Short mmCIF file of C-alpha atoms in Angstrom, two decimals:
data_model
loop_
_atom_site.label_atom_id
_atom_site.label_comp_id
_atom_site.label_asym_id
_atom_site.label_seq_id
_atom_site.Cartn_x
_atom_site.Cartn_y
_atom_site.Cartn_z
CA MET Y 1 -89.05 10.44 112.60
CA GLY Y 2 -88.32 13.87 114.06
CA THR Y 3 -85.85 16.36 112.71
CA LEU Y 4 -82.57 17.81 113.88
CA LYS Y 5 -82.06 21.52 113.38
CA LEU Y 6 -78.54 22.89 112.98
CA VAL Y 7 -78.16 26.50 114.11
CA GLY Y 8 -75.29 28.94 114.51
CA ASP Y 9 -74.09 31.14 117.36
CA TRP Y 10 -76.09 31.75 120.53
CA ALA Y 11 -74.74 35.09 121.81
CA PRO Y 12 -77.57 37.33 123.10
CA CYS Y 13 -75.12 38.56 125.76
CA GLU Y 14 -77.10 40.78 128.17
CA ARG Y 15 -80.38 40.70 126.23
CA LYS Y 16 -83.36 38.67 127.40
CA VAL Y 17 -84.67 36.08 124.93
CA ALA Y 18 -88.26 34.90 124.47
CA PRO Y 19 -88.81 31.12 124.75
CA LEU Y 20 -88.06 29.35 121.48
CA SER Y 21 -90.86 27.65 119.60
CA PHE Y 22 -88.96 25.18 117.43
CA ASP Y 23 -90.57 21.75 117.32
CA THR Y 24 -87.27 19.97 116.99
CA LYS Y 25 -83.97 19.29 118.72
CA LEU Y 26 -81.30 21.95 118.13
CA ILE Y 27 -77.56 21.55 117.68
CA MET Y 28 -76.28 25.01 118.57
CA ASN Y 29 -72.96 26.74 119.14
CA LEU Y 30 -73.02 28.29 122.62
CA GLU Y 31 -70.84 31.34 121.97
CA ALA Y 32 -69.66 32.25 125.50
CA PRO Y 33 -70.52 30.92 128.95
CA VAL Y 34 -73.93 31.44 130.54
CA LEU Y 35 -73.58 33.56 133.69
CA PRO Y 36 -77.16 34.30 134.85
CA ASN Y 37 -76.05 36.75 137.54
CA GLY Y 38 -73.48 38.47 135.38
CA PRO Y 39 -69.69 38.30 135.35
CA ALA Y 40 -68.91 40.29 138.53
CA LYS Y 41 -67.73 37.24 140.50
CA PHE Y 42 -65.77 35.73 137.61
CA GLU Y 43 -62.25 36.57 136.50
CA ARG Y 44 -61.87 37.50 132.85
CA SER Y 45 -59.27 35.61 130.84
CA GLU Y 46 -56.43 37.56 129.23
CA LYS Y 47 -56.89 37.55 125.47
CA ALA Y 48 -57.19 39.72 122.40
CA GLY Y 49 -60.70 40.91 121.67
CA PRO Y 50 -63.81 41.18 123.85
CA SER Y 51 -64.83 38.84 126.67
CA LEU Y 52 -68.41 37.68 126.15
CA PHE Y 53 -71.01 36.14 128.42
CA ASN Y 54 -74.71 35.32 128.14
CA LEU Y 55 -77.35 35.93 130.79
CA GLU Y 56 -79.68 33.33 129.30
CA PHE Y 57 -79.66 29.79 127.92
CA PRO Y 58 -82.27 28.76 125.33
CA SER Y 59 -85.70 27.76 126.55
CA ASN Y 60 -87.21 25.28 124.11
CA ASP Y 61 -89.64 22.37 124.42
CA HIS Y 62 -87.00 20.03 122.97
CA ALA Y 63 -83.64 19.75 124.72
CA GLY Y 64 -80.72 19.93 122.32
CA ILE Y 65 -76.96 19.83 122.07
CA ALA Y 66 -74.73 22.77 122.99
CA ILE Y 67 -71.42 22.96 121.13
CA LEU Y 68 -68.78 24.51 123.40
CA SER Y 69 -65.71 24.48 121.16
CA ASN Y 70 -65.40 28.17 120.30
CA ASN Y 71 -63.23 31.20 121.00
CA HIS Y 72 -65.38 32.73 123.77
CA LEU Y 73 -66.44 29.78 125.94
CA MET Y 74 -63.35 30.19 128.16
CA ASP Y 75 -63.58 34.00 128.45
CA PHE Y 76 -64.21 33.62 132.18
CA GLY Y 77 -61.90 30.69 132.77
CA LEU Y 78 -62.60 27.38 134.46
CA ARG Y 79 -65.30 28.81 136.71
CA GLY Y 80 -67.13 30.15 133.68
CA LEU Y 81 -66.93 26.74 132.03
CA GLU Y 82 -68.23 25.03 135.18
CA GLU Y 83 -71.14 27.47 135.48
CA ALA Y 84 -72.04 26.97 131.81
CA THR Y 85 -72.02 23.17 131.96
CA LYS Y 86 -74.11 23.21 135.16
CA ILE Y 87 -76.78 25.30 133.44
CA ILE Y 88 -76.67 23.18 130.28
CA LYS Y 89 -77.21 20.00 132.29
CA GLY Y 90 -79.95 21.65 134.35
CA ALA Y 91 -81.83 22.46 131.15
CA GLY Y 92 -81.63 18.81 130.09
CA TRP Y 93 -79.28 19.51 127.20
CA LEU Y 94 -76.16 17.63 126.21
CA TYR Y 95 -72.86 19.25 125.29
CA ALA Y 96 -69.59 18.54 123.49
CA GLY Y 97 -66.34 20.33 122.80
CA ALA Y 98 -64.96 21.41 126.19
CA GLY Y 99 -63.59 19.75 129.30
CA LEU Y 100 -61.02 19.72 132.08
CA SER Y 101 -58.28 18.45 129.74
CA LYS Y 102 -57.54 18.04 126.05
CA SER Y 103 -58.73 14.43 125.98
CA ALA Y 104 -61.91 15.32 127.88
CA SER Y 105 -62.66 18.24 125.57
CA GLN Y 106 -62.27 16.04 122.50
CA ALA Y 107 -64.51 13.26 123.81
CA PRO Y 108 -67.30 12.34 121.38
CA LEU Y 109 -70.97 12.69 122.21
CA ILE Y 110 -73.33 9.87 121.21
CA MET Y 111 -77.07 10.39 121.40
CA ASP Y 112 -80.21 8.58 120.32
CA TRP Y 113 -82.28 10.27 117.62
CA SER Y 114 -85.53 8.33 117.28
CA GLY Y 115 -83.68 5.01 117.24
CA THR Y 116 -80.73 6.32 115.21
CA ARG Y 117 -77.33 6.60 116.90
CA VAL Y 118 -75.83 10.02 116.20
CA GLY Y 119 -72.22 10.84 117.03
CA VAL Y 120 -70.96 14.41 117.46
CA LEU Y 121 -67.36 15.64 117.51
CA ALA Y 122 -66.75 19.33 118.21
CA ARG Y 123 -63.62 21.35 117.43
CA CYS Y 124 -62.41 24.97 117.24
CA GLU Y 125 -59.61 26.38 115.12
CA THR Y 126 -56.75 27.58 117.33
CA GLN Y 127 -57.73 30.72 119.17
CA PHE Y 128 -57.99 31.45 122.91
CA GLY Y 129 -59.02 28.86 125.48
CA ILE Y 130 -57.78 25.71 123.73
CA ALA Y 131 -57.47 22.82 126.19
CA THR Y 132 -54.22 21.01 126.95
CA GLU Y 133 -53.74 17.91 129.08
CA ALA Y 134 -52.85 20.23 131.97
CA ARG Y 135 -55.48 22.92 131.39
CA ALA Y 136 -59.24 22.98 130.96
CA GLY Y 137 -60.56 24.45 127.76
CA VAL Y 138 -62.18 23.81 124.40
CA ALA Y 139 -61.28 21.17 121.84
CA GLY Y 140 -58.82 22.44 119.26
CA PHE Y 141 -58.89 21.29 115.67
CA ASP Y 142 -55.92 19.02 114.93
CA ALA Y 143 -55.08 15.86 112.97
CA SER Y 144 -56.35 13.57 115.76
CA ILE Y 145 -59.89 14.19 114.55
CA TYR Y 146 -59.39 11.88 111.55
CA ASP Y 147 -58.69 8.83 113.71
CA GLN Y 148 -61.64 9.77 115.92
CA ILE Y 149 -63.91 9.98 112.88
CA ARG Y 150 -62.87 6.54 111.67
CA LEU Y 151 -63.34 4.97 115.10
CA LEU Y 152 -66.65 6.69 115.89
CA LYS Y 153 -68.06 5.91 112.46
CA CYS Y 154 -68.11 2.23 113.48
CA GLU Y 155 -70.30 3.01 116.49
CA VAL Y 156 -72.93 5.36 115.07
CA ASP Y 157 -75.35 5.64 112.16
CA ILE Y 158 -74.80 9.36 111.55
CA LEU Y 159 -71.65 11.33 112.33
CA ILE Y 160 -71.73 15.13 112.72
CA ILE Y 161 -68.55 17.19 112.96
CA SER Y 162 -69.16 20.64 114.46
CA VAL Y 163 -66.35 23.13 113.79
CA HIS Y 164 -65.89 26.76 114.87
CA ALA Y 165 -63.81 28.45 112.17
CA ALA Y 166 -64.23 31.14 109.52
CA ALA Y 167 -63.31 34.54 108.23
CA GLU Y 168 -66.10 36.12 110.24
CA MET Y 169 -67.60 38.55 107.71
CA VAL Y 170 -66.98 36.67 104.45
CA PRO Y 171 -69.81 34.61 102.85
CA TRP Y 172 -67.42 31.96 101.48
CA PRO Y 173 -64.79 29.62 102.93
CA SER Y 174 -61.22 29.89 101.80
CA PRO Y 175 -60.14 27.20 99.33
CA ARG Y 176 -57.98 25.71 102.09
CA ARG Y 177 -60.92 25.45 104.48
CA GLN Y 178 -63.07 23.90 101.78
CA GLU Y 179 -60.39 21.25 101.23
CA THR Y 180 -60.18 20.54 104.96
CA TRP Y 181 -63.92 20.30 105.51
CA ARG Y 182 -64.24 18.01 102.49
CA SER Y 183 -61.51 15.82 103.93
CA LEU Y 184 -63.69 15.34 107.03
CA VAL Y 185 -66.40 13.89 104.81
CA ASP Y 186 -63.83 11.74 102.98
CA ALA Y 187 -62.80 10.36 106.40
CA GLY Y 188 -66.39 9.39 107.26
CA ALA Y 189 -68.35 12.43 108.44
CA ASP Y 190 -71.96 12.67 107.25
CA VAL Y 191 -72.48 16.32 108.19
CA VAL Y 192 -70.07 19.20 108.84
CA HIS Y 193 -71.71 21.86 111.02
CA GLY Y 194 -69.71 25.07 110.56
CA HIS Y 195 -70.10 28.20 112.68
CA HIS Y 196 -68.22 31.36 113.75
CA ALA Y 197 -68.97 33.53 110.70
CA HIS Y 198 -71.35 36.37 111.61
CA VAL Y 199 -72.93 36.14 108.16
CA PRO Y 200 -74.50 33.02 106.67
CA GLN Y 201 -72.19 31.11 104.36
CA GLY Y 202 -72.94 28.50 101.73
CA TRP Y 203 -73.42 24.76 101.86
CA GLU Y 204 -72.71 21.91 99.50
CA GLU Y 205 -73.32 18.21 99.04
CA TYR Y 206 -70.00 16.45 98.74
CA ASN Y 207 -69.17 12.75 98.44
CA GLY Y 208 -72.43 11.73 100.08
CA GLY Y 209 -72.11 14.25 102.91
CA LEU Y 210 -73.45 17.71 103.71
CA ILE Y 211 -71.12 20.60 104.49
CA PHE Y 212 -72.44 23.82 106.03
CA TYR Y 213 -69.56 26.29 106.07
CA GLY Y 214 -71.17 28.82 108.39
CA LEU Y 215 -74.73 29.34 109.62
CA GLY Y 216 -74.47 32.92 110.86
CA ASN Y 217 -75.96 34.68 113.90
CA PHE Y 218 -78.71 32.50 115.36
CA CYS Y 219 -79.29 34.65 118.43
CA VAL Y 220 -77.43 37.93 118.95
CA ASP Y 221 -78.16 41.42 120.25
CA PRO Y 222 -79.79 43.43 117.41
CA ASP Y 223 -78.28 46.61 118.85
CA LYS Y 224 -74.85 45.21 117.98
CA TRP Y 225 -75.63 43.54 114.66
CA GLY Y 226 -78.51 45.51 113.14
CA TRP Y 227 -76.01 47.52 111.07
CA HIS Y 228 -75.23 44.55 108.82
CA PRO Y 229 -77.80 43.41 106.21
CA GLN Y 230 -77.01 39.75 106.94
CA GLY Y 231 -76.46 40.13 110.69
CA LEU Y 232 -79.94 39.37 112.02
CA TRP Y 233 -80.84 36.13 110.27
CA SER Y 234 -79.21 32.74 109.90
CA LEU Y 235 -79.27 29.53 107.94
CA ALA Y 236 -80.92 26.86 110.10
CA PRO Y 237 -81.11 23.63 108.07
CA GLU Y 238 -83.38 20.82 109.19
CA LEU Y 239 -82.10 17.26 108.83
CA THR Y 240 -84.33 14.22 108.46
CA LYS Y 241 -83.18 10.60 108.39
CA THR Y 242 -84.36 8.67 105.34
CA THR Y 243 -83.76 5.17 104.02
CA ARG Y 244 -81.18 6.64 101.63
CA GLY Y 245 -79.36 8.77 104.20
CA ILE Y 246 -80.10 12.34 105.30
CA ALA Y 247 -82.57 14.74 103.73
CA MET Y 248 -82.08 18.47 104.28
CA ARG Y 249 -84.40 21.48 104.15
CA PRO Y 250 -82.53 24.83 103.97
CA LYS Y 251 -84.70 26.84 106.35
CA THR Y 252 -83.73 30.21 107.85
CA THR Y 253 -84.45 32.03 111.12
CA VAL Y 254 -84.83 35.71 111.97
CA ILE Y 255 -84.03 37.83 115.05
CA ASP Y 256 -86.75 40.31 116.10
CA ASP Y 257 -86.11 43.14 118.56
CA LEU Y 258 -89.17 43.42 120.84
CA GLY Y 259 -87.67 46.06 123.09
CA ASP Y 260 -87.60 44.31 126.46
CA ARG Y 261 -86.42 41.08 124.83
CA ILE Y 262 -85.50 39.51 121.52
CA ARG Y 263 -87.30 36.73 119.67
CA ILE Y 264 -85.98 34.04 117.33
CA ARG Y 265 -88.48 32.75 114.79
CA GLU Y 266 -88.72 30.95 111.49
CA ALA Y 267 -88.41 33.25 108.48
CA ASP Y 268 -91.68 33.94 106.68
CA GLU Y 269 -92.08 33.08 103.00
CA ALA Y 270 -90.86 36.44 101.68
CA GLU Y 271 -87.88 36.52 104.04
CA ASN Y 272 -86.94 32.95 103.22
CA THR Y 273 -87.03 33.69 99.49
CA MET Y 274 -84.71 36.66 99.98
CA HIS Y 275 -82.39 34.61 102.17
CA LEU Y 276 -82.19 31.76 99.67
CA THR Y 277 -81.35 34.23 96.89
CA TYR Y 278 -78.39 35.43 98.94
CA LEU Y 279 -77.38 31.86 99.81
CA HIS Y 280 -77.45 30.92 96.12
CA GLN Y 281 -74.65 33.47 95.59
CA CYS Y 282 -72.79 31.88 98.50
CA ASN Y 283 -73.17 28.40 97.02
CA LEU Y 284 -72.13 29.12 93.42
CA PRO Y 285 -68.36 29.49 94.01
CA LEU Y 286 -68.21 26.24 96.03
CA GLY Y 287 -68.29 24.30 92.76
CA ASP Y 288 -65.87 26.60 90.92
CA SER Y 289 -62.36 26.45 92.39
CA VAL Y 290 -61.05 29.32 90.22
CA LEU Y 291 -63.87 31.65 91.26
CA LEU Y 292 -63.53 30.66 94.92
CA GLU Y 293 -59.78 31.35 94.86
CA GLY Y 294 -60.37 34.76 93.28
CA LEU Y 295 -63.01 35.67 95.86
CA TRP Y 296 -60.76 34.61 98.72
CA GLN Y 297 -57.90 36.69 97.31
CA GLU Y 298 -60.19 39.71 97.02
CA ALA Y 299 -61.47 39.28 100.57
CA SER Y 300 -57.99 38.61 101.98
CA ILE Y 301 -56.51 41.77 100.47
CA LYS Y 302 -59.47 43.82 101.68
CA MET Y 303 -59.08 42.45 105.21
CA TYR Y 304 -55.31 42.92 105.12
CA THR Y 305 -55.42 46.54 103.97
CA GLU Y 306 -58.33 47.52 106.25
CA TYR Y 307 -57.09 46.04 109.54
CA PHE Y 308 -54.56 43.16 109.51
CA ALA Y 309 -51.66 45.36 108.33
CA LYS Y 310 -52.45 47.96 110.98
CA TRP Y 311 -52.73 45.35 113.75
CA LEU Y 312 -49.40 43.85 112.73
CA GLY Y 313 -47.69 47.24 112.47
CA PHE Y 314 -47.05 46.79 108.74
CA LYS Y 315 -47.72 50.45 107.99
CA SER Y 316 -45.28 50.73 105.09
CA PRO Y 317 -42.36 48.85 103.51
CA SER Y 318 -40.02 50.93 105.72
CA PHE Y 319 -41.39 49.11 108.74
CA PHE Y 320 -39.09 46.17 108.11
CA GLY Y 321 -35.96 48.33 107.93
CA SER Y 322 -36.71 50.82 110.67
CA ASN Y 323 -37.84 48.17 113.12
CA LEU Y 324 -35.32 45.44 112.29
CA TYR Y 325 -33.19 46.25 115.33
CA ILE Y 326 -36.23 46.17 117.65
CA ILE Y 327 -37.40 42.86 116.20
CA ARG Y 328 -33.91 41.35 116.57
CA ARG Y 329 -33.64 42.53 120.19
CA ARG Y 330 -37.03 41.07 121.09
CA LEU Y 331 -36.15 37.75 119.49
CA GLU Y 332 -32.86 37.70 121.42
CA ARG Y 333 -34.70 38.40 124.68
CA LEU Y 334 -37.22 35.65 123.95
CA LYS Y 335 -34.44 33.17 123.07
CA ASN Y 336 -32.54 34.03 126.25
CA LEU Y 337 -35.66 33.59 128.34
CA LEU Y 338 -36.48 30.21 126.82
CA LEU Y 339 -32.91 28.83 127.00
CA THR Y 340 -31.78 30.13 130.39
CA GLY Y 341 -34.88 31.20 132.23
CA GLN Y 342 -33.20 34.58 132.64
CA GLY Y 343 -34.32 37.85 131.17
CA GLU Y 344 -37.64 39.56 131.21
CA LEU Y 345 -40.48 39.48 128.71
CA ASP Y 346 -43.26 41.98 129.16
CA SER Y 347 -46.14 40.16 130.84
CA CYS Y 348 -48.62 42.98 131.22
CA GLY Y 349 -49.56 46.32 129.77
CA PRO Y 350 -49.54 47.39 126.12
CA GLN Y 351 -46.78 44.98 125.08
CA ARG Y 352 -48.66 42.02 126.54
CA SER Y 353 -51.78 43.07 124.65
CA ARG Y 354 -49.75 43.36 121.45
CA TYR Y 355 -48.36 39.85 121.87
CA LEU Y 356 -51.85 38.48 122.46
CA LEU Y 357 -53.12 40.17 119.31
CA TRP Y 358 -50.22 38.89 117.23
CA TYR Y 359 -50.70 35.39 118.64
CA HIS Y 360 -54.33 35.59 117.60
CA LEU Y 361 -53.40 36.58 114.05
CA PHE Y 362 -50.72 33.93 113.56
CA ALA Y 363 -52.18 30.97 115.50
CA CYS Y 364 -55.72 31.20 114.08
CA ASP Y 365 -55.85 29.38 110.75
CA SER Y 366 -58.45 31.70 109.19
CA HIS Y 367 -56.47 34.85 110.01
CA ASN Y 368 -53.19 33.23 108.99
CA ASP Y 369 -54.73 32.06 105.73
CA ALA Y 370 -56.02 35.54 104.90
CA ILE Y 371 -52.75 37.31 105.76
CA GLY Y 372 -50.66 34.77 103.84
CA THR Y 373 -52.94 34.97 100.81
CA ALA Y 374 -52.91 38.78 100.78
CA LEU Y 375 -49.13 38.98 101.06
CA GLY Y 376 -48.71 36.22 98.46
CA VAL Y 377 -50.81 38.08 95.90
CA LEU Y 378 -49.38 41.51 96.68
CA SER Y 379 -45.82 40.20 96.41
CA GLY Y 380 -46.48 38.32 93.17
CA GLU Y 381 -45.65 34.93 94.70
CA LEU Y 382 -49.25 33.77 94.19
CA GLU Y 383 -50.98 34.01 90.83
CA ASP Y 384 -53.56 36.79 90.96
CA MET Y 385 -56.96 35.18 90.36
CA ARG Y 386 -59.03 38.33 90.94
CA THR Y 387 -61.38 39.51 88.18
CA ASN Y 388 -64.07 42.09 87.66
CA GLN Y 389 -66.58 39.44 88.71
CA THR Y 390 -64.84 38.71 92.02
CA ALA Y 391 -64.48 42.45 92.75
CA PHE Y 392 -68.20 42.97 92.12
CA MET Y 393 -69.25 40.00 94.28
CA ILE Y 394 -67.02 41.08 97.18
CA ASP Y 395 -68.31 44.66 97.00
CA GLN Y 396 -71.95 43.50 96.88
CA LEU Y 397 -71.90 40.76 99.53
CA VAL Y 398 -69.08 41.74 101.89
CA PHE Y 399 -68.26 45.44 101.96
CA LYS Y 400 -71.50 47.04 100.77
CA ARG Y 401 -73.49 48.40 103.70
#
């Protein structure tokens, strides 16, 4: 029987990519729509952060599955989504995780894998572009997935849940995300395919299932990510069906800059050894809840002090007193607008951008988790689990350049 290869984010953006040479079907997160002629004729969506697009879709001998549930797929709105799905279908690939409505975006994909029925459900933690019943978009992660898992499990032999969520530069999941991903396996998932982190994260075997918390950058522009020691390679596990279930080989891939194009290839023996050494450090805390909590607290406080506090305007404790009147006035204006339809809320300009950024920080579970953890530890509400070991690991794997 053939193999399935799980890979992370496809986001070469404006770079050309050499044809892939993987002798297997890929399940890949398509991070942003494919717009072969560029974005000039497409309207950018209003959001916090950059709007991404790709000029190319993968060229591989084996058609695969494109996961669309991510925070950049809707960067160019409905027309961007339509262009992307047209190209995906034209390449002979299947896709999951986006649609013209919430129910369409959450629809499962069922495919045949050498006589084995494989089901795929794709979700994204709340960010920009989440579908509603009245608006096209990507499938958001919510409690409905558990009923879908139980129902789909009766129809397929293998069930894969693909989820876009992570603290993007941290090699470990938060304890809360570990609990949630494990609950997917408890509900019936065989594999959890995590992506969004720009660095490879760990994996674990749990209750008969496989959980990959984040695979890293599968295909990105080296000019943008060459600065990070873990930015130009990714975990790319190969899955094989056996009589006892699923066997996994933890292979890795590398991005080469060839000048006029980039190339994605299997890591050589020396590279793979180095990658697996790093991944071993990612895996160790997954079986130690105390260590994982300490690492997440370290990372959360680092992220909070370096950028979250600034983005939120929490420059000093005096912020709350000096800006209390402004906050109260804005809340009153918002309440008046919602209750009476009268009043004016800034809809463009700097204030609009600020609201979009704050929405992004509070609505996204990973950001919310980090901010809440940092404030909980700094205030003394949460027990401080940080140690010399967690400080060393964070400095070595996260903030050392």
